[in-house]
Amino acid sequence: MDLVRKSEALLREAARRPIREIRRLALDLKRLWRLWVKSDTARYNKIFIAGCARSGTTLTQRLMGCFEDTFVHQAEARYVHLDMMDRPEANLVVKRSERSHAHLARLPRAIGLIYCVRHPFDVLTSSHPESRGQRRFHVTPERWLAEYDALLRLRKAQPSRAIVYARYEDMIARPDAVQERIAQAFDLKSRIRFSDDPSNPIRATSLKKWERNEEFRTYLHTLPPIFLARLKGFCDEFGYDMPDWARG
C-alpha cells in the first residue's frame, strides 16, 4: 500500500503548493497510477524518430515538444534509450543517432516510429557544420543508400508495422497538418501549434536549392545511373519529382 500512501500524500501536498507546481504533481500522480493501478497494462507511449540525416529529424524532434505530457530526449540516441528513461510524462520521444539505421529492422513493435523523408537531391546537397571541414556535402550517396536500405529491411521484417512518414516538404508548407496527423497516430494532445512555436526553425528557402544552384546541379549530374535508379524508386514512392535527365 506504499503507492496508495504516496498518492494520498501528493494530493495533500497539492493543496499547499503554488499553482505552478500543480502540473508537476499531476504528472507524478500519473506515473504512480501507471506503476500501481495499471501496472499490467499501462506503458509509456514510446516514439522513435528515424530517417536519413538532413531529412527533417531535428525539425520533427522540435515538433514533438509541442505536445502535452511528452518528454523529448534532446541528445541523439538509439531506440534502446527509450527503455532506460524513468520519466513522469506519459510520452517519451527519442531521435535516432548516426548509426541507428544499422539496427532499425530490430525496432521493437511496441515502439512507435516516425520516419522522416525529404527529396533526395536536397538531402545529398545539404551541408552540416560538423562535416563541413571534411566534405562539401554532409550525406554521401553511400550513407543515403544505407538509410534507405534500412527502411526497406524494417518493412520486410515487420510488414504490418504502422509507420508515420513525415515529409520535410509538408513540414515546411503545412506544419500544423503534420502535427495533427502525428497527434492522431499516437493519441497525443497538442500544447501549442508548431506554427506558433517561437523556436520553430521552419525555412521555406531550404526547399529545392539544387534547382537554383549550378554547383549542386553539376554535382548531381555526376551521380552514377545505378544510384539514380535507387533514387527514382524512393521518389516514386514518396511523391517526389525527378528531372528527366535523372530518370534514365
Short mmCIF file of C-alpha atoms in Angstrom, two decimals:
data_model
loop_
_atom_site.label_atom_id
_atom_site.label_comp_id
_atom_site.label_asym_id
_atom_site.label_seq_id
_atom_site.Cartn_x
_atom_site.Cartn_y
_atom_site.Cartn_z
CA MET A 1 0.00 0.00 0.00
CA ASP A 2 3.03 2.29 -0.18
CA LEU A 3 1.85 3.64 -3.53
CA VAL A 4 -1.57 4.47 -2.04
CA ARG A 5 0.03 6.42 0.79
CA LYS A 6 2.32 8.22 -1.66
CA SER A 7 -0.65 9.18 -3.80
CA GLU A 8 -2.56 10.50 -0.79
CA ALA A 9 0.48 12.45 0.34
CA LEU A 10 0.86 14.04 -3.09
CA LEU A 11 -2.80 15.08 -3.07
CA ARG A 12 -2.45 16.66 0.39
CA GLU A 13 0.68 18.45 -0.72
CA ALA A 14 -1.04 19.79 -3.83
CA ALA A 15 -3.39 21.85 -1.66
CA ARG A 16 -0.43 23.65 -0.12
CA ARG A 17 1.65 24.16 -3.26
CA PRO A 18 1.59 27.14 -5.65
CA ILE A 19 -0.38 26.71 -8.86
CA ARG A 20 2.82 26.47 -10.92
CA GLU A 21 3.63 23.15 -9.22
CA ILE A 22 0.24 21.52 -9.74
CA ARG A 23 1.21 20.31 -13.21
CA ARG A 24 4.30 18.52 -11.88
CA LEU A 25 2.27 16.88 -9.13
CA ALA A 26 -0.29 15.73 -11.69
CA LEU A 27 2.46 14.08 -13.71
CA ASP A 28 3.80 12.38 -10.57
CA LEU A 29 0.35 11.03 -9.83
CA LYS A 30 0.01 9.75 -13.37
CA ARG A 31 3.30 7.92 -13.01
CA LEU A 32 2.13 6.31 -9.76
CA TRP A 33 -1.09 5.29 -11.49
CA ARG A 34 0.87 3.50 -14.18
CA LEU A 35 3.00 1.71 -11.58
CA TRP A 36 0.15 0.73 -9.27
CA VAL A 37 -3.36 0.53 -10.69
CA LYS A 38 -2.38 -0.25 -14.30
CA SER A 39 0.95 -1.99 -13.80
CA ASP A 40 -0.01 -4.87 -16.14
CA THR A 41 -1.48 -2.83 -18.95
CA ALA A 42 -0.18 0.73 -18.89
CA ARG A 43 3.04 1.58 -20.65
CA TYR A 44 4.89 4.65 -21.75
CA ASN A 45 3.97 5.77 -25.24
CA LYS A 46 7.43 5.35 -26.78
CA ILE A 47 8.15 7.10 -30.07
CA PHE A 48 11.31 6.85 -32.15
CA ILE A 49 12.23 9.41 -34.85
CA ALA A 50 14.28 7.96 -37.70
CA GLY A 51 15.33 8.92 -41.21
CA CYS A 52 18.40 9.97 -43.14
CA ALA A 53 20.43 12.92 -41.92
CA ARG A 54 19.25 16.27 -43.33
CA SER A 55 15.72 14.86 -43.82
CA GLY A 56 13.97 16.77 -41.03
CA THR A 57 14.63 14.58 -37.99
CA THR A 58 15.64 17.58 -35.88
CA LEU A 59 12.63 19.56 -37.08
CA THR A 60 10.37 16.67 -36.15
CA GLN A 61 12.07 16.39 -32.77
CA ARG A 62 11.20 20.03 -32.10
CA LEU A 63 7.63 19.49 -33.23
CA MET A 64 7.24 16.67 -30.69
CA GLY A 65 7.98 19.19 -27.94
CA CYS A 66 4.68 20.88 -28.80
CA PHE A 67 2.63 18.03 -27.31
CA GLU A 68 1.40 17.81 -23.74
CA ASP A 69 2.70 15.26 -21.27
CA THR A 70 5.63 14.49 -23.58
CA PHE A 71 9.33 14.26 -22.83
CA VAL A 72 11.66 14.72 -25.79
CA HIS A 73 15.19 13.46 -25.20
CA GLN A 74 17.42 16.16 -26.67
CA ALA A 75 20.52 14.14 -27.47
CA GLU A 76 20.55 11.67 -30.34
CA ALA A 77 20.32 8.07 -29.13
CA ARG A 78 19.45 4.52 -30.14
CA TYR A 79 15.92 3.33 -29.58
CA VAL A 80 17.05 1.24 -26.58
CA HIS A 81 17.34 4.51 -24.67
CA LEU A 82 13.55 4.63 -24.54
CA ASP A 83 13.61 1.66 -22.18
CA MET A 84 16.16 3.30 -19.91
CA MET A 85 14.28 6.52 -19.15
CA ASP A 86 12.29 6.98 -15.95
CA ARG A 87 10.07 9.98 -16.50
CA PRO A 88 6.72 11.21 -15.14
CA GLU A 89 5.47 12.07 -18.64
CA ALA A 90 3.35 9.51 -20.46
CA ASN A 91 5.01 10.02 -23.85
CA LEU A 92 8.73 9.54 -24.48
CA VAL A 93 10.47 10.59 -27.69
CA VAL A 94 13.98 9.80 -28.90
CA LYS A 95 15.63 10.92 -32.14
CA ARG A 96 17.91 8.41 -33.87
CA SER A 97 21.68 8.53 -33.59
CA GLU A 98 24.06 8.46 -36.56
CA ARG A 99 24.30 4.65 -36.67
CA SER A 100 20.75 3.84 -35.63
CA HIS A 101 19.82 2.77 -39.15
CA ALA A 102 22.00 -0.31 -38.72
CA HIS A 103 19.57 -1.58 -36.06
CA LEU A 104 16.30 -0.17 -37.41
CA ALA A 105 14.97 -3.54 -38.61
CA ARG A 106 15.03 -4.74 -34.98
CA LEU A 107 12.94 -1.85 -33.68
CA PRO A 108 10.55 -3.40 -31.10
CA ARG A 109 6.95 -3.42 -32.22
CA ALA A 110 5.90 -1.63 -29.03
CA ILE A 111 7.85 1.47 -30.11
CA GLY A 112 6.07 3.82 -32.48
CA LEU A 113 8.02 5.09 -35.48
CA ILE A 114 8.08 8.46 -37.20
CA TYR A 115 10.20 8.21 -40.34
CA CYS A 116 11.36 11.48 -41.92
CA VAL A 117 11.78 11.77 -45.68
CA ARG A 118 12.93 14.59 -47.96
CA HIS A 119 13.68 14.97 -51.64
CA PRO A 120 16.97 13.09 -52.00
CA PHE A 121 18.53 15.83 -54.14
CA ASP A 122 18.07 18.27 -51.25
CA VAL A 123 19.48 15.72 -48.81
CA LEU A 124 22.52 14.99 -50.99
CA THR A 125 23.37 18.68 -51.48
CA SER A 126 22.90 19.77 -47.88
CA SER A 127 25.87 20.80 -45.75
CA HIS A 128 26.33 20.49 -42.00
CA PRO A 129 28.70 22.30 -39.60
CA GLU A 130 30.01 19.01 -38.22
CA SER A 131 31.26 17.76 -41.58
CA ARG A 132 31.89 20.98 -43.49
CA GLY A 133 35.62 20.74 -42.92
CA GLN A 134 35.73 17.17 -44.27
CA ARG A 135 33.48 17.27 -47.35
CA ARG A 136 31.30 19.67 -49.29
CA PHE A 137 28.02 17.81 -48.65
CA HIS A 138 27.08 16.10 -45.43
CA VAL A 139 25.27 13.00 -46.75
CA THR A 140 27.20 10.79 -49.14
CA PRO A 141 25.42 8.51 -51.64
CA GLU A 142 26.62 5.55 -49.56
CA ARG A 143 25.02 6.95 -46.42
CA TRP A 144 21.77 7.70 -48.22
CA LEU A 145 21.60 4.14 -49.58
CA ALA A 146 22.35 2.67 -46.16
CA GLU A 147 19.48 4.62 -44.63
CA TYR A 148 17.02 3.68 -47.37
CA ASP A 149 18.04 0.02 -47.28
CA ALA A 150 17.49 0.04 -43.51
CA LEU A 151 13.93 1.24 -44.03
CA LEU A 152 13.31 -1.48 -46.61
CA ARG A 153 14.70 -4.13 -44.24
CA LEU A 154 12.42 -2.91 -41.48
CA ARG A 155 9.36 -3.11 -43.70
CA LYS A 156 10.32 -6.60 -44.82
CA ALA A 157 10.91 -7.77 -41.25
CA GLN A 158 7.75 -6.09 -39.92
CA PRO A 159 5.28 -5.84 -42.81
CA SER A 160 2.36 -4.97 -40.53
CA ARG A 161 4.15 -2.16 -38.71
CA ALA A 162 2.46 1.23 -38.84
CA ILE A 163 4.93 3.93 -39.86
CA VAL A 164 4.13 7.64 -39.72
CA TYR A 165 6.01 9.25 -42.59
CA ALA A 166 6.87 12.92 -42.11
CA ARG A 167 7.80 14.61 -45.37
CA TYR A 168 10.12 17.55 -44.85
CA GLU A 169 8.31 19.49 -47.55
CA ASP A 170 4.97 19.04 -45.77
CA MET A 171 6.55 20.11 -42.50
CA ILE A 172 7.57 23.37 -44.15
CA ALA A 173 4.33 24.03 -46.03
CA ARG A 174 1.75 22.56 -43.60
CA PRO A 175 3.37 22.13 -40.18
CA ASP A 176 0.11 22.08 -38.24
CA ALA A 177 -1.39 19.42 -40.51
CA VAL A 178 1.67 17.22 -39.92
CA GLN A 179 1.36 17.85 -36.19
CA GLU A 180 -2.29 16.81 -36.23
CA ARG A 181 -1.53 13.64 -38.18
CA ILE A 182 1.14 12.67 -35.64
CA ALA A 183 -1.24 13.52 -32.78
CA GLN A 184 -3.88 11.19 -34.19
CA ALA A 185 -1.40 8.40 -34.84
CA PHE A 186 -0.10 8.37 -31.25
CA ASP A 187 -3.11 9.76 -29.36
CA LEU A 188 -1.29 12.94 -28.37
CA LYS A 189 -2.72 16.30 -27.34
CA SER A 190 -1.16 19.50 -28.65
CA ARG A 191 0.15 22.01 -26.13
CA ILE A 192 0.87 24.61 -28.82
CA ARG A 193 0.63 24.66 -32.59
CA PHE A 194 4.02 24.11 -34.18
CA SER A 195 3.48 27.12 -36.41
CA ASP A 196 3.05 29.27 -33.26
CA ASP A 197 6.14 27.92 -31.53
CA PRO A 198 8.67 30.80 -31.26
CA SER A 199 11.57 28.36 -31.59
CA ASN A 200 10.19 26.89 -34.80
CA PRO A 201 13.08 26.90 -37.34
CA ILE A 202 10.97 26.40 -40.49
CA ARG A 203 12.59 27.98 -43.54
CA ALA A 204 10.98 27.69 -46.95
CA THR A 205 14.29 28.68 -48.59
CA SER A 206 15.65 25.23 -47.75
CA LEU A 207 13.43 23.63 -50.41
CA LYS A 208 14.84 22.64 -53.80
CA LYS A 209 18.08 24.56 -53.52
CA TRP A 210 19.52 22.16 -56.10
CA GLU A 211 17.24 23.66 -58.74
CA ARG A 212 18.66 27.14 -58.13
CA ASN A 213 22.31 26.30 -57.55
CA GLU A 214 24.53 25.42 -60.52
CA GLU A 215 27.18 23.83 -58.29
CA PHE A 216 24.57 21.49 -56.81
CA ARG A 217 23.23 20.52 -60.23
CA THR A 218 26.74 19.84 -61.51
CA TYR A 219 27.38 17.50 -58.59
CA LEU A 220 24.09 15.68 -59.06
CA HIS A 221 24.95 15.04 -62.70
CA THR A 222 27.99 13.08 -61.55
CA LEU A 223 25.91 10.51 -59.66
CA PRO A 224 26.05 7.07 -61.33
CA PRO A 225 22.94 5.78 -63.15
CA ILE A 226 22.60 2.78 -60.84
CA PHE A 227 22.35 5.12 -57.85
CA LEU A 228 19.90 7.39 -59.65
CA ALA A 229 17.72 4.34 -60.26
CA ARG A 230 17.51 3.78 -56.50
CA LEU A 231 16.61 7.42 -56.04
CA LYS A 232 13.84 7.04 -58.59
CA GLY A 233 12.23 4.23 -56.62
CA PHE A 234 12.28 6.36 -53.48
CA CYS A 235 10.90 9.41 -55.28
CA ASP A 236 8.11 7.42 -56.91
CA GLU A 237 7.00 6.09 -53.52
CA PHE A 238 7.07 9.37 -51.64
CA GLY A 239 5.77 11.66 -54.36
CA TYR A 240 8.91 13.49 -55.44
CA ASP A 241 9.63 14.64 -58.97
CA MET A 242 12.94 13.92 -60.66
CA PRO A 243 14.21 15.79 -63.71
CA ASP A 244 14.14 13.87 -66.99
CA TRP A 245 17.94 13.56 -67.13
CA ALA A 246 17.92 11.69 -63.81
CA ARG A 247 15.14 9.26 -64.63
CA GLY A 248 17.14 7.27 -67.16
#
